Short mmCIF file of C-alpha atoms in Angstrom, two decimals:
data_model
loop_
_atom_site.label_atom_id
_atom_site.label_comp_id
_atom_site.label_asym_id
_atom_site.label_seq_id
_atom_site.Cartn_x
_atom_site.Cartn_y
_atom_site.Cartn_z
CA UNK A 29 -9.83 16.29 -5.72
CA UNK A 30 -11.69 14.04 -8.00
CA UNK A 31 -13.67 10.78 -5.59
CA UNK A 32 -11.38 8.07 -7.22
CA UNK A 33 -8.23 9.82 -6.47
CA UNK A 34 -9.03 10.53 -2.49
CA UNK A 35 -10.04 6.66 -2.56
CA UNK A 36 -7.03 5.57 -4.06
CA UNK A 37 -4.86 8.09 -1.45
CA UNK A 38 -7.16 6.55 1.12
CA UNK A 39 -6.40 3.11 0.18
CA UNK A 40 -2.69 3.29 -0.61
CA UNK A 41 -3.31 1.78 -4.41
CA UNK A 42 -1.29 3.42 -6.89
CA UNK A 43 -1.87 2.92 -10.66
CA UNK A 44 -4.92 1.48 -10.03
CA UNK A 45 -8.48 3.01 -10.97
CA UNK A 46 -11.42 2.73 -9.09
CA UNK A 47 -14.14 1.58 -10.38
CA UNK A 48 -16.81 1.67 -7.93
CA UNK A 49 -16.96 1.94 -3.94
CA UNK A 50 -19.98 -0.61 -2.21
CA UNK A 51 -20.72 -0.78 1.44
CA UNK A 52 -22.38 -4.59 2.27
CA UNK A 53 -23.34 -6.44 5.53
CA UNK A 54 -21.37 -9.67 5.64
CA UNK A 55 -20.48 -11.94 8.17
CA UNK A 56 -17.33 -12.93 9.21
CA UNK A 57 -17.57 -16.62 10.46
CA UNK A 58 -17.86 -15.94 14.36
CA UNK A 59 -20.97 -14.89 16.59
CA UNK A 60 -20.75 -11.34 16.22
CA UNK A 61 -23.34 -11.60 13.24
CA UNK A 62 -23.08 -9.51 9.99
CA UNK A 63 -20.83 -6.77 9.99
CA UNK A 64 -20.62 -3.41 7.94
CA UNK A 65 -17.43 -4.26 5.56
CA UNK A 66 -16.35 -1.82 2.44
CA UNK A 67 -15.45 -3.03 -0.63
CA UNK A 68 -13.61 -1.14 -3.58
CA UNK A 69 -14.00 -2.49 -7.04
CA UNK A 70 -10.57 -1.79 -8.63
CA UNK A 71 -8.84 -2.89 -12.01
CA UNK A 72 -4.96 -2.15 -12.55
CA UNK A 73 -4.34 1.08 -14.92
CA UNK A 74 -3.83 -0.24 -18.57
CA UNK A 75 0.09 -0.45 -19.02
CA UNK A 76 0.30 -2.44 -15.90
CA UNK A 77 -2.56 -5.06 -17.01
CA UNK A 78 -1.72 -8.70 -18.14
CA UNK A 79 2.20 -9.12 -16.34
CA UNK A 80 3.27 -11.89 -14.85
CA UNK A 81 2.90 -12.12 -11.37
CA UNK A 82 6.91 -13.03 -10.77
CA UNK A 83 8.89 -11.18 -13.33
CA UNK A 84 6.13 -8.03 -13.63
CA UNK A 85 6.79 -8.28 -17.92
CA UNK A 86 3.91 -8.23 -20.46
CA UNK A 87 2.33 -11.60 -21.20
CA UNK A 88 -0.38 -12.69 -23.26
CA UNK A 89 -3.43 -13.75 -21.68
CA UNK A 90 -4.83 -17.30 -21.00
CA UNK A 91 -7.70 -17.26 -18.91
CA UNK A 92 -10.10 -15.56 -15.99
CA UNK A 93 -8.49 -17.52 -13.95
CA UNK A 94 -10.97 -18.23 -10.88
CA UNK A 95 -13.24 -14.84 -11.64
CA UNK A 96 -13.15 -12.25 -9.01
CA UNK A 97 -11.42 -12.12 -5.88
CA UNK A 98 -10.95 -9.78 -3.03
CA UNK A 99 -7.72 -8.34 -1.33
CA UNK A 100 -8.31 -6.97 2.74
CA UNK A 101 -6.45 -3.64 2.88
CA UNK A 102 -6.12 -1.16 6.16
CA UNK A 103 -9.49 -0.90 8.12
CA UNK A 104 -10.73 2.35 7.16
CA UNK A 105 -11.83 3.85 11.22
CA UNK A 106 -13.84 0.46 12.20
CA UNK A 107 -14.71 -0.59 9.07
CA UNK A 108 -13.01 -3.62 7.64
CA UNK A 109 -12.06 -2.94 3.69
CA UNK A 110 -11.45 -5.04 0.75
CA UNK A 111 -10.11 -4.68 -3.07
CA UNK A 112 -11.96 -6.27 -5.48
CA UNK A 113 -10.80 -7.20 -8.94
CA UNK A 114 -10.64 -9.54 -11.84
CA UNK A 115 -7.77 -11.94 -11.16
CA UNK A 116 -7.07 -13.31 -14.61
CA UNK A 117 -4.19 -15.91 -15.32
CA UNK A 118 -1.20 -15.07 -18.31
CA UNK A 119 0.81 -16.85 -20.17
CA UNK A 120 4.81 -16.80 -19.01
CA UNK A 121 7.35 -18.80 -21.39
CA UNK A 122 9.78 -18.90 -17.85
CA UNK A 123 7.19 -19.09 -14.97
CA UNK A 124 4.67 -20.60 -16.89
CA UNK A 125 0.74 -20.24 -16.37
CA UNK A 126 0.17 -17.79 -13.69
CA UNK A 127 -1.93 -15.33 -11.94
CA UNK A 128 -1.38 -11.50 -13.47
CA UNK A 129 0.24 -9.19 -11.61
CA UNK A 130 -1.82 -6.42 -9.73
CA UNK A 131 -0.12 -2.92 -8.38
CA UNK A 132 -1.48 -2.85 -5.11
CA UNK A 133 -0.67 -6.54 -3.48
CA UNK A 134 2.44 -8.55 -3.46
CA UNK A 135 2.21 -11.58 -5.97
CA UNK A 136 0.09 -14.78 -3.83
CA UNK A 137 -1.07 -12.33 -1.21
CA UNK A 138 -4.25 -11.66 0.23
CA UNK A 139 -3.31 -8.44 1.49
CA UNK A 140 -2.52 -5.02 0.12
CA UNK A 141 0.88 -4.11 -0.26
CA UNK A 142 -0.02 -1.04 2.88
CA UNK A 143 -1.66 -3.93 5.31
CA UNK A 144 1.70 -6.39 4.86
CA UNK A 145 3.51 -3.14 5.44
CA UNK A 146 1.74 -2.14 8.57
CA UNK A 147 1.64 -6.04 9.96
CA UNK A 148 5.57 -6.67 8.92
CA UNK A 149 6.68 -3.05 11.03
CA UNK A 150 4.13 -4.21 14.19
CA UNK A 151 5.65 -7.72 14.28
CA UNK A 152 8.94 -6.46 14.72
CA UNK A 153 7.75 -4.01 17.70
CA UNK A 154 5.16 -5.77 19.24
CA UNK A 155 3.54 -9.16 20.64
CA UNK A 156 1.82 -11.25 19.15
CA UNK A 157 -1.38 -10.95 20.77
CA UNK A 158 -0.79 -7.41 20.06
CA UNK A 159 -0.65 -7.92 16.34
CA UNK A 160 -3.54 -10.07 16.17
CA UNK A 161 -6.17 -8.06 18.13
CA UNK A 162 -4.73 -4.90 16.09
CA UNK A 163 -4.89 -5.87 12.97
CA UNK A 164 -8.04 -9.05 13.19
CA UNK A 165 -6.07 -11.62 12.01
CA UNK A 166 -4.23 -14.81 12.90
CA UNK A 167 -0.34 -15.24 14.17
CA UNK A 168 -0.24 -17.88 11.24
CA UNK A 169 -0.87 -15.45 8.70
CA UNK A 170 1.50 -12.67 10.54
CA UNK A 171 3.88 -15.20 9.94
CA UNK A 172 3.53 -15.60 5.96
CA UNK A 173 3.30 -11.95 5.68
CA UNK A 174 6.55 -11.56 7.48
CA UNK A 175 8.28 -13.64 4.93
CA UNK A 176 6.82 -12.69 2.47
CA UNK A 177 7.95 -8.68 2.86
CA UNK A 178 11.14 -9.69 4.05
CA UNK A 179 12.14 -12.07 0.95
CA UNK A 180 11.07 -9.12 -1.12
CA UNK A 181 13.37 -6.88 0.49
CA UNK A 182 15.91 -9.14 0.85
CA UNK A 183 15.83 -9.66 -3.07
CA UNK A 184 15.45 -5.87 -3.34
CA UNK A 185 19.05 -5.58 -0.96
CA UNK A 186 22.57 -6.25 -1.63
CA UNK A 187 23.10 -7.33 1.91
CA UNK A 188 26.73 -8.31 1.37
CA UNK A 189 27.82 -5.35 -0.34
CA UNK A 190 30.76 -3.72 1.34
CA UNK A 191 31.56 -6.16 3.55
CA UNK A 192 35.14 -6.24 5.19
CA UNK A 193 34.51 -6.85 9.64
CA UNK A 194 32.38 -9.47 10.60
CA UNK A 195 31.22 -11.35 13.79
CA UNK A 196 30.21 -14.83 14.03
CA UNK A 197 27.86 -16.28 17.01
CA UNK A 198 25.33 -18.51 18.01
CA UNK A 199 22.41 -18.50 19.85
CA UNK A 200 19.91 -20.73 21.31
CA UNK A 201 16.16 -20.53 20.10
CA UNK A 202 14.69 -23.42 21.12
CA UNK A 203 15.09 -25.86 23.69
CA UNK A 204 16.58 -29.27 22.84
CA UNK A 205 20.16 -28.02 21.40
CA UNK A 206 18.06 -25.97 18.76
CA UNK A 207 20.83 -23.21 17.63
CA UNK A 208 20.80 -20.40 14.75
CA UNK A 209 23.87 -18.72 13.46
CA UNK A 210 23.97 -15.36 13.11
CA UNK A 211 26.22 -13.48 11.16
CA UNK A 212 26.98 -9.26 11.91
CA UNK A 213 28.49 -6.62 10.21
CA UNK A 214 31.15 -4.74 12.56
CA UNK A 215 30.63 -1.64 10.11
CA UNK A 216 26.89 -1.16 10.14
CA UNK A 217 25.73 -3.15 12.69
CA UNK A 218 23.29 -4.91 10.94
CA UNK A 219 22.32 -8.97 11.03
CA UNK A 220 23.24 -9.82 7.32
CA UNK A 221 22.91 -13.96 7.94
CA UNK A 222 21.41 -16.24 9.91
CA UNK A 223 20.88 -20.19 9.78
CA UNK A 224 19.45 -23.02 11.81
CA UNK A 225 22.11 -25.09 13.14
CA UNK A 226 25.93 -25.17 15.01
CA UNK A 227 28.23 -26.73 13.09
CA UNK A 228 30.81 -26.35 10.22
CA UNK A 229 28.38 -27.18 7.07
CA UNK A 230 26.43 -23.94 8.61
CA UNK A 231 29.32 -21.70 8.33
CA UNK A 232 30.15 -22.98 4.75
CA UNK A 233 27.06 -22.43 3.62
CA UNK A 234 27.03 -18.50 4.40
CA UNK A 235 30.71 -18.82 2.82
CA UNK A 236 29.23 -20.36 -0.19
CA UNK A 237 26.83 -17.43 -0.31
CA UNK A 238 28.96 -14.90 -0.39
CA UNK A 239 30.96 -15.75 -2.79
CA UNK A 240 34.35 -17.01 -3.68
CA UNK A 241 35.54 -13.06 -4.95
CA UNK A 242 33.77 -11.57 -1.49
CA UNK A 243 35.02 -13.59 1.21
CA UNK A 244 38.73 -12.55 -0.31
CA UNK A 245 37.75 -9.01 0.54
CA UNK A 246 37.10 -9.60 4.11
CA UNK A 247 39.59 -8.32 6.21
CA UNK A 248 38.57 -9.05 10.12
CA UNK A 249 36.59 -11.86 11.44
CA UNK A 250 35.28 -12.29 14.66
CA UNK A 251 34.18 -15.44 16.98
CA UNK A 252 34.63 -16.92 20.20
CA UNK A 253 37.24 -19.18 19.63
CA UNK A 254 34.53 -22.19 18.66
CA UNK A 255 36.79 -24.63 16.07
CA UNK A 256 33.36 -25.25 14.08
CA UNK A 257 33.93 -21.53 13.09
CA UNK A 258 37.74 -21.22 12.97
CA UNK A 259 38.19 -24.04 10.32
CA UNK A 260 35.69 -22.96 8.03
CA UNK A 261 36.69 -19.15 8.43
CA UNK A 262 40.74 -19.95 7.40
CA UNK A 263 39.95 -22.20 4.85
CA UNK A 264 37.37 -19.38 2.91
CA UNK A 265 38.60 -16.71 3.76
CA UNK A 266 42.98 -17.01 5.10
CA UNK A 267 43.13 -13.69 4.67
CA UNK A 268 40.92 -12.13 7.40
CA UNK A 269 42.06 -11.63 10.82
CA UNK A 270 40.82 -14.32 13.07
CA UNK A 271 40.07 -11.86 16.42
CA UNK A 272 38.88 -14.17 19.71
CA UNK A 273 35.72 -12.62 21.55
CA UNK A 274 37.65 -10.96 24.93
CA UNK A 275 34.34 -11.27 26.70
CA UNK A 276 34.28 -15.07 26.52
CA UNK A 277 38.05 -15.41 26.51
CA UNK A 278 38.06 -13.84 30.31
CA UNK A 279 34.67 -16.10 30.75
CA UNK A 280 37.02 -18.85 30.58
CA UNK A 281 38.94 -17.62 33.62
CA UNK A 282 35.91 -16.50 35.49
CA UNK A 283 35.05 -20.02 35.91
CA UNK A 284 37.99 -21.23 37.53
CA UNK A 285 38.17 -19.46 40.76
CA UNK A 286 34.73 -20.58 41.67
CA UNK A 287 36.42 -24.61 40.87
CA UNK A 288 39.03 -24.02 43.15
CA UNK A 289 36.68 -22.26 45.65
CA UNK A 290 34.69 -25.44 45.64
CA UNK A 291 37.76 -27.41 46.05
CA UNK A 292 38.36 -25.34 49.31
CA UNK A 293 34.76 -25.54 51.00
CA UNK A 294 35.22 -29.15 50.32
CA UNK A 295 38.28 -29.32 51.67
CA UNK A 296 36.87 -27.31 54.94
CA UNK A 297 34.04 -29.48 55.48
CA UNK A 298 35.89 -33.03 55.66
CA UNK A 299 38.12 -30.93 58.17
CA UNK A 300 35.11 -31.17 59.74
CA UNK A 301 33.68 -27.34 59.42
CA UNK A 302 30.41 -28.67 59.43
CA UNK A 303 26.88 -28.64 61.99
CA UNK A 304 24.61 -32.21 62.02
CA UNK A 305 21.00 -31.05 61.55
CA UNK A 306 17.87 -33.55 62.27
CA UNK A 307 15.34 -32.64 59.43
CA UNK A 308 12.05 -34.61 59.54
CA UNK A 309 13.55 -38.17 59.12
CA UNK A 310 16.64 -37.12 57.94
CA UNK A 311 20.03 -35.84 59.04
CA UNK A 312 21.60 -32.87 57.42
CA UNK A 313 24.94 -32.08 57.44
CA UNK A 314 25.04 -27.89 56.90
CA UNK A 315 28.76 -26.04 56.57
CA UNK A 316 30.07 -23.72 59.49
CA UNK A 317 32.79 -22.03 60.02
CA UNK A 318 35.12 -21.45 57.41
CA UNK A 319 33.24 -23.59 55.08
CA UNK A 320 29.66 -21.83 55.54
CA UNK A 321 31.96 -18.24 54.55
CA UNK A 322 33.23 -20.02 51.34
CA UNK A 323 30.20 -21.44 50.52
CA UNK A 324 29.11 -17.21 50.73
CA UNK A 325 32.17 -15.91 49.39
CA UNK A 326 31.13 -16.53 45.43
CA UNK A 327 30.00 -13.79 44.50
CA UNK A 328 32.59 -11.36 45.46
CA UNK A 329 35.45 -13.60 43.68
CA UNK A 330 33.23 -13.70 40.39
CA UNK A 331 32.28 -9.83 40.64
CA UNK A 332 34.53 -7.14 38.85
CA UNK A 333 36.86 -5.29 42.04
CA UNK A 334 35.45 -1.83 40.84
CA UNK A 335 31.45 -3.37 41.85
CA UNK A 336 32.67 -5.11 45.17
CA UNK A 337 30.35 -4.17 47.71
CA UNK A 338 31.45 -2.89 51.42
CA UNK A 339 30.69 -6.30 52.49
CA UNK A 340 32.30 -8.45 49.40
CA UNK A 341 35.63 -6.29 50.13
CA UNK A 342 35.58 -7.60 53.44
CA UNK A 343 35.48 -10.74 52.39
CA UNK A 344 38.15 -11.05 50.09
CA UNK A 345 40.12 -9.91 52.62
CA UNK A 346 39.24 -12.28 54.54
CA UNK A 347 40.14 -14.78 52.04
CA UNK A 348 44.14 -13.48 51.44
CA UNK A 349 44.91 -14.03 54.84
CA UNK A 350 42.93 -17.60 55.72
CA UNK A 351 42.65 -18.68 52.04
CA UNK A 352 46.10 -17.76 49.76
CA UNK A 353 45.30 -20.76 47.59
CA UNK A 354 41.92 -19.25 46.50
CA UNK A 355 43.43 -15.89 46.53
CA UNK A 356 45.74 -16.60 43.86
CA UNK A 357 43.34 -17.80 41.82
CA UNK A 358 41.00 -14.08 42.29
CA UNK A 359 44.32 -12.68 40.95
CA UNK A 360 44.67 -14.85 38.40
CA UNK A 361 41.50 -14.34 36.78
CA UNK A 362 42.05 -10.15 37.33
CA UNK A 363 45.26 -10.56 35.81
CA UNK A 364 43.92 -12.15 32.69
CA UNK A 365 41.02 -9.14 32.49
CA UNK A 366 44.05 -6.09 32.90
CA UNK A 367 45.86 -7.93 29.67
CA UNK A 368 42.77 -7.02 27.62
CA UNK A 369 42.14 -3.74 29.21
CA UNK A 370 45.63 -2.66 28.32
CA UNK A 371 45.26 -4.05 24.92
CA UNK A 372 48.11 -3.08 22.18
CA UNK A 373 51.77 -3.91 22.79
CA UNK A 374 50.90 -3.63 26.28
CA UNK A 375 48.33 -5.70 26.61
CA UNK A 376 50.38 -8.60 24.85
CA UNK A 377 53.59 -8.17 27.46
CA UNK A 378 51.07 -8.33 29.77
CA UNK A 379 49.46 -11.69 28.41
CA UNK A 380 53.01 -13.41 27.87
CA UNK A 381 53.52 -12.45 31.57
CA UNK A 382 50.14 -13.68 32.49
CA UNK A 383 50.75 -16.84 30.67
CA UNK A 384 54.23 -17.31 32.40
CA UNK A 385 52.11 -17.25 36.49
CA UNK A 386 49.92 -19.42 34.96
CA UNK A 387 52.12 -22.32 33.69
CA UNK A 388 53.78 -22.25 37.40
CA UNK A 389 50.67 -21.26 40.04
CA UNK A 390 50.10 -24.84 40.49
CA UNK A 391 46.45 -24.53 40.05
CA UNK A 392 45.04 -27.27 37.82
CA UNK A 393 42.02 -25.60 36.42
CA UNK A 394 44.64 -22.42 35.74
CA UNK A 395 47.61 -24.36 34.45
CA UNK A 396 45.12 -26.32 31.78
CA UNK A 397 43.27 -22.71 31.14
CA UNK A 398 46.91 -21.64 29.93
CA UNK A 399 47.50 -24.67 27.67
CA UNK A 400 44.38 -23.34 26.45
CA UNK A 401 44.69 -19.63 25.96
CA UNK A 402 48.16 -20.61 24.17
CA UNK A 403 46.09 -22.75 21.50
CA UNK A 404 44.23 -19.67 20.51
CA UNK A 405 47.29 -17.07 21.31
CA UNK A 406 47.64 -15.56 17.22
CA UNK A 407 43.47 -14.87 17.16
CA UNK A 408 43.79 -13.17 21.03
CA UNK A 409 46.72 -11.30 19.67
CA UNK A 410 44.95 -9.46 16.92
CA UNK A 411 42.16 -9.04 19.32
CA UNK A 412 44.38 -7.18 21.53
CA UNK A 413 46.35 -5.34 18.29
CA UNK A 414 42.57 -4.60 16.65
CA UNK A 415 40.21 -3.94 19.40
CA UNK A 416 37.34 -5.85 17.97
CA UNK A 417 34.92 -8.05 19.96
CA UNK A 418 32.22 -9.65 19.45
CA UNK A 419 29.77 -7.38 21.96
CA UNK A 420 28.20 -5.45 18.71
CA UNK A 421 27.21 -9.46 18.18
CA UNK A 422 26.03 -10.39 22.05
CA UNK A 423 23.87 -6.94 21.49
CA UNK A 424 22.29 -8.70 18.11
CA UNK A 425 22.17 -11.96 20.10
CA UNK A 426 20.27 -10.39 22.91
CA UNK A 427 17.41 -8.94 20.83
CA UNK A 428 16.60 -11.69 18.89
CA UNK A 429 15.67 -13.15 22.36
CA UNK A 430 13.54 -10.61 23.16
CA UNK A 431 11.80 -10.94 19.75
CA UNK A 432 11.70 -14.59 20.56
CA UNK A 433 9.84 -13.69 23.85
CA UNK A 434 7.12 -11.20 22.40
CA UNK A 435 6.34 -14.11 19.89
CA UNK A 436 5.60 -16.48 22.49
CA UNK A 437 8.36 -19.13 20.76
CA UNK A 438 8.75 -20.28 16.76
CA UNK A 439 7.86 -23.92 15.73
CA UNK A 440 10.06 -23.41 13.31
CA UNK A 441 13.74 -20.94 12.25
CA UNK A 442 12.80 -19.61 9.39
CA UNK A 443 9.71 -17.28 10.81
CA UNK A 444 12.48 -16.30 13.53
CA UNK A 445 14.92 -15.50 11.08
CA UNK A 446 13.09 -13.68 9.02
CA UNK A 447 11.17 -11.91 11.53
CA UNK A 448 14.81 -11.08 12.86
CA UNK A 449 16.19 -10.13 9.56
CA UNK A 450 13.45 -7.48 9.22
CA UNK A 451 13.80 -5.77 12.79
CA UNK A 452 17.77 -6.26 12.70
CA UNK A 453 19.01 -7.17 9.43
CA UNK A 454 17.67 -3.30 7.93
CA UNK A 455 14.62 -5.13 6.22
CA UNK A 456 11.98 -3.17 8.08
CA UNK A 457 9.21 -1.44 6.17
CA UNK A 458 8.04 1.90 6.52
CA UNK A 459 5.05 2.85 8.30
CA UNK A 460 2.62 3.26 5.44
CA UNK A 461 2.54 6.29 4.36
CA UNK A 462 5.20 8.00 6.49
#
């Protein structure tokens, strides 16, 4: 194999010839002092020469641009490594003046096409302090290589092709009410959207970019019952099936018990179930008797019956006998899970039955949770007659805050969502050369 050929395999540069290969002391800006560095002189193969750098066609030439310039590619052992080539400017009639295209680096980068490769597969697999001891450079530019590969493959990607079952959420990124929405296909399991913000405008932009013809071919939708994603949803697309999110539909029950438990220990205490404690200069009142096993009772009336500990059994047995009032409300919020474990026909006899205890139980935070659950009864319907949920959606939600950990936070959405679209979204790189 001839020396220029190994280099270029070496390098990852196809369609590029080498000209000449230069080792050089150099230093690199910190107190380490000059350092060995290897720089390949390289000049793009012929039929490749003189294209513009955005739509790759042949264009006349205008200038050298700014002479010679230098491209850092994969560290060759310990050896840091650069491309070096002319970087002359063409003439575009639609983009205009602009720096000619070279085969081995994305247009405006500074790095090989191999090295934004490598960084854009770490950063969705490692931390950032990871990255940048790895690969000797800052989390700033991790962050414009990132988009950078991920609007290329993004342009490169239908992502909306095929799609019929989708799942609508939000999640938190930031303190301060800072939200993204996040968009999933049911089919693939893929994030195909995501935008900053909570609100209806949000949703209608993802509508608007999908299309008027595409969102008529959608056929399921799911959310969490949220009206800043119901509206939107029937008024783009009427013909989907709106299915409510089981998992926060039961959330809604799962609350109440633990209001009417408080209701009880309160209740307890002015009975006077309670011990006077001198604390330093002040006097503590601290629950006994029936109010101190309330006050300990929460979570075996939040926990599933099937994870009830020894102890937790005990003590909703406890509670039937001394407590009815509370009791009812445990069965109430185990009645509403069987309806959706059932699911079908079944599980909708078994909601209209639900719904029927609940208007007369004469439990407040119940009777107004069944006003509710009847608002949203023709979405929790086809949940129960379709079986989806929006768990494929938590899952999504649920990595994108681990990714949010390992970067140590975002200033700003659009590195987390395209740093999400690439690890989630099917945007992820090879490793170079695998």
């Amino acid at each position: 194999m001839r020396s220029s050929r190994l280099w270029g395999k070496l390098l990852g540069c196809e369609n590029t010839v080498i000209e000449d290969v230069d080792w050089r002391e150099e230093y690199s800006g910190d107190a380490a002092g000059p350092q060995l560095r290897l720089v390949v002189h390289v000049r793009p193969h012929q039929r490749l020469a003189s294209r513009c750098g955005i739509c790759g066609k042949k264009r006349p030439r205008y200038d050298n641009g700014q002479g010679r310039r230098r491209w850092r590619a994969l560290d060759l052992g310990t050896v840091r490594t650069y491309l070096e080539a002319d970087a002359p400017r063409v003439s575009c009639p639609v983009h205009g003046v602009i720096t000619a295209a070279v085969p081995w680096a994305r247009h405006g980068a500074a790095h090989t096409r191999f090295f934004d490769d490598q960084v854009a597969w770490l950063a969705a697999a490692c931390s950032k302090t990871t990255i940048t001891a790895l690969m000797r450079i800052s989390w700033r530019t991790v962050g414009t290589i990132i988009a950078r590969v991920a609007g290329e493959a993004e342009a490169a990607t239908d992502r909306f092709a095929g799609l019929r079952r989708i799942g609508i959420d939000e999640i938190a990124y930031k303190r301060g009410h800072k939200y993204l929405v996040i968009v999933v296909d049911h089919d693939s399991g893929r994030l195909i959207w995501a935008a900053p913000g909570r609100e209806t405008r949000t949703l209608h932009a993802f509508f608007d970019q999908l299309g008027e013809e595409r969102c008529k071919l959608l056929t399921h939708l799911s959310a969490d019952g949220a009206d800043w994603i119901s509206g939107p949803a029937a008024a783009r697309a009427p013909q989907a099936v709106l299915c409510a999110d089981p998992f926060h539909v039961v959330s809604w029950a799962t609350g109440a018990p633990g209001e009417v438990r408080r209701e009880v220990w309160r209740t307890a205490r002015q009975a006077g179930a309670t011990t006077t404690v001198r604390h330093r200069s002040r006097t503590i009142r601290l629950s006994s008797g029936d109010a101190k096993s309330l006050a300990r009772a929460r979570y075996a009336l939040w926990k599933n019956p099937e994870n009830l500990t020894g102890r937790q059994e005990a003590k909703l047995a406890w509670i039937e006998k001394t407590h009815p009032y509370l009791h009812r409300a445990y069965l109430l919020k185990e009645g509403l899970r069987t309806a959706f474990r059932l699911k079908g026909e079944e599980g909708k006899h078994a909601l209209t039955r639900w719904l029927s205890w609940a208007a007369r139980c004469r439990i407040p935070e119940f009777t107004e949770l069944g006003k509710k659950i009847r608002r949203h009864l023709p979405s929790i319907h086809a949940t129960l007659d379709h079986g989806l949920s929006n768990g494929l959606i938590e899952s999504v939600n649920t990595k994108i805050r681990v990714i949010t950990r390992m970067a140590f936070g975002f200033h700003n959405p659009t590195a987390l969502i395209a740093l999400a679209m690439l690890a989630l979204g099917g945007l992820r790189p090879p490793l170079p050369g695998r």
